[in-house]
């Protein structure tokens, strides 16, 4: 299903372009958590990261640090978060993959509620067995 980001990619809706190449587009977030809050998206229309092609992921991996450097230079920020939400319960509102680059200035930026548990050895083994089986099946 088409999202607002498809309309941004097609130019139907305007955006403040930060960067583009054949596979990646980047623009300022319309409701920034802090000054310089920037979004980085693949042109490929997929909702979640695990659905993306290797080509899109590689292109994002190449562009992301470059765009981070531009955000830091433009804002003077030294610290930042990269946020990437997958699924509505995980706070995804736009169902086209996007990475947030959010500069952190004192109170401005991303607030993180982090409630860590404790990794149990037996569960770690079970997780690794399932993950390794899946990874080897992907080749
Ligand atoms: P999510 O919660 O899905 O990770 O974040 C979606 C982000 O997209 C939000 O930070 C929101 O402000 C941004 N956003 C939604 N619609 C538009 C738009 O039309 N233009 C721009 N530039 N950003 C948008």
mmCIF file of N, CA and C and ligand atoms in Angstrom, residues 4-5 8 13 27-31 37 39 85 91-94 98 100, ligand 1:
data_model
loop_
_atom_site.group_PDB
_atom_site.id
_atom_site.type_symbol
_atom_site.label_atom_id
_atom_site.label_comp_id
_atom_site.label_asym_id
_atom_site.label_seq_id
_atom_site.Cartn_x
_atom_site.Cartn_y
_atom_site.Cartn_z
ATOM 1 N N UNK A 4 2.743 7.948 2.582
ATOM 2 C CA UNK A 4 3.098 9.361 2.359
ATOM 3 C C UNK A 4 4.528 9.476 1.825
ATOM 4 N N UNK A 5 5.381 8.523 2.190
ATOM 5 C CA UNK A 5 6.772 8.605 1.712
ATOM 6 C C UNK A 5 6.867 8.273 0.220
ATOM 7 N N UNK A 8 6.253 11.489 -1.328
ATOM 8 C CA UNK A 8 7.453 12.334 -1.232
ATOM 9 C C UNK A 8 8.463 11.904 -2.290
ATOM 10 N N UNK A 13 4.318 15.182 -2.988
ATOM 11 C CA UNK A 13 4.325 15.974 -1.750
ATOM 12 C C UNK A 13 5.737 16.549 -1.596
ATOM 13 N N UNK A 27 15.494 13.341 3.856
ATOM 14 C CA UNK A 27 14.808 14.625 3.970
ATOM 15 C C UNK A 27 14.571 14.941 5.442
ATOM 16 N N UNK A 28 14.288 16.218 5.704
ATOM 17 C CA UNK A 28 14.048 16.647 7.089
ATOM 18 C C UNK A 28 12.692 16.152 7.568
ATOM 19 N N UNK A 29 12.654 15.681 8.818
ATOM 20 C CA UNK A 29 11.380 15.269 9.421
ATOM 21 C C UNK A 29 10.496 16.507 9.641
ATOM 22 N N UNK A 30 9.230 16.368 9.313
ATOM 23 C CA UNK A 30 8.306 17.510 9.390
ATOM 24 C C UNK A 30 7.954 17.869 10.840
ATOM 25 N N UNK A 31 8.112 16.911 11.746
ATOM 26 C CA UNK A 31 7.863 17.157 13.185
ATOM 27 C C UNK A 31 9.106 16.756 13.978
ATOM 28 N N UNK A 37 16.606 16.875 12.843
ATOM 29 C CA UNK A 37 16.016 15.527 12.762
ATOM 30 C C UNK A 37 15.772 15.188 11.284
ATOM 31 N N UNK A 39 15.305 12.099 8.123
ATOM 32 C CA UNK A 39 14.869 10.741 7.777
ATOM 33 C C UNK A 39 15.657 10.249 6.566
ATOM 34 N N UNK A 85 11.939 2.105 13.435
ATOM 35 C CA UNK A 85 10.796 1.393 14.000
ATOM 36 C C UNK A 85 10.184 0.441 12.979
ATOM 37 N N UNK A 91 6.028 1.554 17.424
ATOM 38 C CA UNK A 91 5.966 3.005 17.153
ATOM 39 C C UNK A 91 6.175 3.391 15.698
ATOM 40 N N UNK A 92 5.978 2.436 14.785
ATOM 41 C CA UNK A 92 6.050 2.817 13.370
ATOM 42 C C UNK A 92 4.707 3.420 12.957
ATOM 43 N N UNK A 93 4.758 4.610 12.391
ATOM 44 C CA UNK A 93 3.540 5.292 11.937
ATOM 45 C C UNK A 93 3.448 5.314 10.422
ATOM 46 N N UNK A 94 4.587 5.359 9.745
ATOM 47 C CA UNK A 94 4.609 5.370 8.278
ATOM 48 C C UNK A 94 5.217 4.042 7.824
ATOM 49 N N UNK A 98 12.162 3.570 7.249
ATOM 50 C CA UNK A 98 12.869 4.843 7.425
ATOM 51 C C UNK A 98 13.749 4.790 8.660
ATOM 52 N N UNK A 100 15.549 7.266 11.379
ATOM 53 C CA UNK A 100 15.607 8.613 11.937
ATOM 54 C C UNK A 100 17.049 8.895 12.371
HETATM 55 P P1 LIG B 1 7.758 6.531 12.652
HETATM 56 O O1 LIG B 1 6.993 6.709 13.938
HETATM 57 O O2 LIG B 1 6.944 5.823 11.599
HETATM 58 O O3 LIG B 1 9.099 5.888 12.879
HETATM 59 O O4 LIG B 1 8.086 7.994 12.157
HETATM 60 C C1 LIG B 1 7.489 8.600 11.044
HETATM 61 C C2 LIG B 1 8.097 9.976 10.926
HETATM 62 O O5 LIG B 1 7.708 10.532 9.683
HETATM 63 C C3 LIG B 1 7.657 10.957 12.017
HETATM 64 O O6 LIG B 1 8.802 11.455 12.713
HETATM 65 C C4 LIG B 1 6.923 12.048 11.256
HETATM 66 O O7 LIG B 1 7.127 13.332 11.785
HETATM 67 C C5 LIG B 1 7.492 11.909 9.855
HETATM 68 N N1 LIG B 1 6.568 12.316 8.811
HETATM 69 C C6 LIG B 1 5.288 11.879 8.641
HETATM 70 N N2 LIG B 1 4.737 12.469 7.572
HETATM 71 C C7 LIG B 1 5.687 13.283 7.036
HETATM 72 C C8 LIG B 1 5.704 14.160 5.912
HETATM 73 O O8 LIG B 1 4.717 14.317 5.170
HETATM 74 N N3 LIG B 1 6.866 14.839 5.679
HETATM 75 C C9 LIG B 1 7.959 14.702 6.471
HETATM 76 N N4 LIG B 1 9.058 15.393 6.147
HETATM 77 N N5 LIG B 1 7.986 13.878 7.542
HETATM 78 C C10 LIG B 1 6.852 13.185 7.825
#
